[in-house]
Tab-separated table of N, CA and C in Angstrom:
chain	number	residue	atom	x	y	z
A	1	UNK	N	1.107	-19.397	-7.087
A	1	UNK	CA	0.843	-18.390	-6.192
A	1	UNK	C	2.156	-17.429	-6.436
A	2	UNK	N	2.080	-16.199	-6.587
A	2	UNK	CA	3.109	-15.326	-6.675
A	2	UNK	C	3.156	-14.559	-5.312
A	3	UNK	N	4.538	-14.338	-4.856
A	3	UNK	CA	4.696	-13.723	-3.711
A	3	UNK	C	5.961	-12.427	-3.951
A	4	UNK	N	5.605	-11.344	-3.620
A	4	UNK	CA	6.671	-10.231	-3.888
A	4	UNK	C	6.714	-9.576	-2.575
A	5	UNK	N	8.024	-9.409	-2.119
A	5	UNK	CA	8.370	-8.511	-0.865
A	5	UNK	C	9.023	-7.216	-1.345
A	6	UNK	N	8.449	-5.959	-0.895
A	6	UNK	CA	9.162	-4.789	-0.976
A	6	UNK	C	9.902	-4.491	0.227
A	7	UNK	N	11.084	-4.241	0.409
A	7	UNK	CA	12.056	-3.982	1.534
A	7	UNK	C	12.446	-2.580	1.586
A	8	UNK	N	12.703	-2.140	2.774
A	8	UNK	CA	13.439	-0.951	3.172
A	8	UNK	C	12.695	0.300	2.679
A	9	UNK	N	11.368	0.238	2.337
A	9	UNK	CA	10.666	1.570	1.945
A	9	UNK	C	10.093	2.092	3.241
A	10	UNK	N	9.600	3.287	3.147
A	10	UNK	CA	9.044	4.037	4.158
A	10	UNK	C	7.459	3.860	3.877
A	11	UNK	N	6.786	3.317	4.756
A	11	UNK	CA	5.215	2.937	4.443
A	11	UNK	C	4.276	3.779	5.381
A	12	UNK	N	3.356	4.431	4.647
A	12	UNK	CA	2.262	5.039	5.451
A	12	UNK	C	1.002	4.229	5.555
A	13	UNK	N	0.599	3.743	6.603
A	13	UNK	CA	-0.452	2.900	6.627
A	13	UNK	C	-1.833	3.921	6.855
A	14	UNK	N	-2.898	3.298	6.455
A	14	UNK	CA	-4.178	4.033	6.633
A	14	UNK	C	-5.128	3.284	7.532
A	15	UNK	N	-4.334	2.632	8.655
A	15	UNK	CA	-5.178	1.967	9.610
A	15	UNK	C	-5.515	3.015	10.740
A	16	UNK	N	-6.262	2.686	11.829
A	16	UNK	CA	-6.773	3.559	12.746
A	16	UNK	C	-5.621	4.401	13.308
A	17	UNK	N	-4.393	3.883	13.332
A	17	UNK	CA	-3.149	4.600	13.906
A	17	UNK	C	-2.469	5.449	12.987
A	18	UNK	N	-2.736	5.458	11.799
A	18	UNK	CA	-2.118	6.220	10.638
A	18	UNK	C	-0.657	6.198	10.863
A	19	UNK	N	0.023	5.146	10.896
A	19	UNK	CA	1.473	5.047	11.237
A	19	UNK	C	2.297	5.388	10.028
A	20	UNK	N	3.511	5.915	10.311
A	20	UNK	CA	4.646	5.934	9.381
A	20	UNK	C	5.723	4.955	9.831
A	21	UNK	N	5.870	3.836	8.916
A	21	UNK	CA	7.028	2.803	9.194
A	21	UNK	C	8.172	3.032	8.410
A	22	UNK	N	9.344	3.240	9.198
A	22	UNK	CA	10.655	3.322	8.537
A	22	UNK	C	11.114	2.189	8.159
A	23	UNK	N	11.848	1.870	7.170
A	23	UNK	CA	12.362	0.571	6.826
A	23	UNK	C	11.532	-0.561	7.072
A	24	UNK	N	10.359	-0.323	6.242
A	24	UNK	CA	9.121	-1.162	6.269
A	24	UNK	C	9.393	-2.420	5.237
A	25	UNK	N	8.706	-3.382	5.499
A	25	UNK	CA	8.654	-4.573	4.491
A	25	UNK	C	7.142	-4.675	4.232
A	26	UNK	N	6.851	-4.890	3.032
A	26	UNK	CA	5.547	-5.123	2.546
A	26	UNK	C	5.510	-6.435	1.668
A	27	UNK	N	4.726	-7.391	2.019
A	27	UNK	CA	4.611	-8.560	1.322
A	27	UNK	C	3.140	-8.808	0.709
A	28	UNK	N	3.272	-9.190	-0.704
A	28	UNK	CA	2.066	-9.186	-1.676
A	28	UNK	C	2.066	-10.613	-1.795
A	29	UNK	N	0.932	-11.251	-1.816
A	29	UNK	CA	0.721	-12.592	-2.239
A	29	UNK	C	-0.380	-12.651	-3.183
A	30	UNK	N	-0.217	-12.939	-4.522
A	30	UNK	CA	-1.031	-12.715	-5.616
A	30	UNK	C	-1.384	-11.303	-5.748
A	31	UNK	N	-2.670	-10.877	-5.587
A	31	UNK	CA	-2.973	-9.498	-5.663
A	31	UNK	C	-3.482	-8.825	-4.372
A	32	UNK	N	-3.008	-9.333	-3.318
A	32	UNK	CA	-3.370	-8.842	-1.921
A	32	UNK	C	-2.123	-8.629	-0.958
A	33	UNK	N	-2.147	-7.576	-0.305
A	33	UNK	CA	-1.143	-7.228	0.678
A	33	UNK	C	-1.404	-8.213	1.800
A	34	UNK	N	-0.405	-9.042	2.186
A	34	UNK	CA	-0.430	-9.932	3.330
A	34	UNK	C	0.194	-9.666	4.480
A	35	UNK	N	1.229	-8.826	4.495
A	35	UNK	CA	1.810	-8.362	5.717
A	35	UNK	C	2.591	-6.857	5.423
A	36	UNK	N	2.399	-6.103	6.483
A	36	UNK	CA	2.997	-4.830	6.564
A	36	UNK	C	3.765	-4.556	7.780
A	37	UNK	N	4.820	-4.293	7.960
A	37	UNK	CA	5.419	-3.982	9.226
A	37	UNK	C	6.968	-3.523	9.099
A	38	UNK	N	7.571	-3.257	10.280
A	38	UNK	CA	8.894	-2.977	10.316
A	38	UNK	C	9.713	-4.197	9.966
A	39	UNK	N	10.903	-3.911	9.377
A	39	UNK	CA	11.633	-5.149	8.710
A	39	UNK	C	11.725	-6.490	9.838
A	40	UNK	N	12.052	-6.191	10.918
A	40	UNK	CA	12.186	-7.222	11.797
A	40	UNK	C	10.750	-7.810	12.276
A	41	UNK	N	9.782	-7.360	11.859
A	41	UNK	CA	8.526	-7.891	12.377
A	41	UNK	C	7.541	-8.681	11.255
A	42	UNK	N	8.218	-8.638	10.117
A	42	UNK	CA	7.606	-9.421	8.925
A	42	UNK	C	8.481	-10.614	8.401
A	43	UNK	N	7.878	-11.674	8.179
A	43	UNK	CA	8.483	-12.806	7.770
A	43	UNK	C	8.324	-12.876	6.297
A	44	UNK	N	9.499	-12.765	5.426
A	44	UNK	CA	9.370	-13.032	4.086
A	44	UNK	C	9.527	-14.382	3.575
A	45	UNK	N	8.520	-14.994	2.863
A	45	UNK	CA	8.668	-16.332	2.456
A	45	UNK	C	9.851	-16.466	1.485
A	46	UNK	N	10.411	-17.835	1.581
A	46	UNK	CA	11.673	-18.029	0.846
A	46	UNK	C	11.282	-17.956	-0.530
A	47	UNK	N	10.269	-18.205	-1.001
A	47	UNK	CA	9.860	-18.097	-2.499
A	47	UNK	C	9.620	-16.743	-3.073
A	48	UNK	N	9.476	-15.735	-2.234
A	48	UNK	CA	9.278	-14.275	-2.646
A	48	UNK	C	10.319	-13.771	-3.574
A	49	UNK	N	9.969	-13.016	-4.424
A	49	UNK	CA	10.755	-12.089	-5.177
A	49	UNK	C	10.827	-10.906	-4.448
A	50	UNK	N	12.209	-10.395	-4.216
A	50	UNK	CA	12.462	-9.245	-3.264
A	50	UNK	C	12.662	-8.125	-4.146
A	51	UNK	N	12.156	-6.862	-3.936
A	51	UNK	CA	12.426	-5.734	-4.444
A	51	UNK	C	12.876	-4.818	-3.487
A	52	UNK	N	13.921	-4.167	-3.744
A	52	UNK	CA	14.638	-3.298	-2.686
A	52	UNK	C	14.085	-1.816	-2.908
A	53	UNK	N	13.303	-1.428	-1.871
A	53	UNK	CA	12.385	-0.390	-1.723
A	53	UNK	C	13.154	0.954	-1.168
A	54	UNK	N	14.472	1.013	-0.847
A	54	UNK	CA	15.309	1.818	-0.411
A	54	UNK	C	15.120	3.178	-0.764
A	55	UNK	N	14.739	4.087	-0.218
A	55	UNK	CA	14.696	5.611	-0.877
A	55	UNK	C	13.240	5.766	-1.342
A	56	UNK	N	12.324	4.878	-1.186
A	56	UNK	CA	11.027	5.041	-1.638
A	56	UNK	C	10.010	5.276	-0.639
A	57	UNK	N	8.738	5.878	-0.864
A	57	UNK	CA	7.697	6.012	-0.088
A	57	UNK	C	6.614	5.175	-0.629
A	58	UNK	N	5.810	4.298	0.190
A	58	UNK	CA	4.762	3.606	-0.132
A	58	UNK	C	3.449	4.049	0.688
A	59	UNK	N	2.258	4.268	-0.060
A	59	UNK	CA	1.205	4.699	0.568
A	59	UNK	C	0.108	4.039	-0.140
A	60	UNK	N	-1.069	3.862	0.534
A	60	UNK	CA	-2.208	3.351	0.010
A	60	UNK	C	-2.571	4.140	-1.433
A	61	UNK	N	-3.316	3.485	-2.372
A	61	UNK	CA	-3.678	4.053	-3.500
A	61	UNK	C	-4.819	5.284	-3.229
A	62	UNK	N	-4.557	6.298	-4.031
A	62	UNK	CA	-5.543	7.400	-3.876
A	62	UNK	C	-6.612	7.392	-5.040
A	63	UNK	N	-7.948	7.780	-4.475
A	63	UNK	CA	-8.944	7.541	-5.417
A	63	UNK	C	-9.529	8.992	-5.641
A	64	UNK	N	-9.628	9.514	-6.911
A	64	UNK	CA	-10.256	10.733	-7.047
A	64	UNK	C	-11.929	10.447	-7.100
A	65	UNK	N	-12.649	11.097	-5.978
A	65	UNK	CA	-13.809	10.725	-5.745
A	65	UNK	C	-14.545	12.282	-6.055
A	66	UNK	N	-14.006	13.001	-6.548
A	66	UNK	CA	-14.503	14.339	-6.629
A	66	UNK	C	-15.481	14.463	-7.919
A	67	UNK	N	-16.770	14.836	-7.691
A	67	UNK	CA	-17.646	14.919	-8.872
A	67	UNK	C	-18.585	16.041	-8.308
A	68	UNK	N	-19.379	16.549	-9.485
A	68	UNK	CA	-20.456	17.585	-9.300
A	68	UNK	C	-21.814	17.005	-9.513
A	69	UNK	N	-22.614	17.379	-8.750
A	69	UNK	CA	-23.908	16.848	-8.891
A	69	UNK	C	-24.843	18.119	-9.206
A	70	UNK	N	-25.505	18.164	-10.400
A	70	UNK	CA	-26.277	19.331	-10.758
A	70	UNK	C	-27.619	18.962	-10.884
A	71	UNK	N	-28.565	19.642	-10.065
A	71	UNK	CA	-29.998	19.569	-10.107
A	71	UNK	C	-30.468	17.891	-10.128
A	72	UNK	N	-29.724	17.251	-9.323
A	72	UNK	CA	-30.122	15.820	-9.173
A	72	UNK	C	-29.734	14.839	-10.082
A	73	UNK	N	-28.859	15.366	-11.065
A	73	UNK	CA	-28.179	14.415	-12.096
A	73	UNK	C	-26.871	14.595	-11.997
A	74	UNK	N	-26.110	13.902	-12.793
A	74	UNK	CA	-24.769	13.931	-12.922
A	74	UNK	C	-24.144	14.831	-14.074
A	75	UNK	N	-23.316	15.663	-13.834
A	75	UNK	CA	-22.700	16.579	-14.972
A	75	UNK	C	-21.394	16.216	-15.286
A	76	UNK	N	-21.069	15.678	-16.352
A	76	UNK	CA	-19.879	15.225	-16.902
A	76	UNK	C	-19.386	16.414	-17.636
């Protein structure tokens, strides 16, 4: 199991509250985000690799879902 923590970043969440968290910590375990919150609210596992995210902005991945549908079919 691989655990990575990004600390000190500004995080924008896409939960119902759409929060901006200054000095946030984000913990990833394998390929999943397991914790997101203010620095004092997140517990970083001792085995985690820590990445200094000071001065960065972290936000959810953006997906380009733009497409044109022409006469019932797809137009590429």
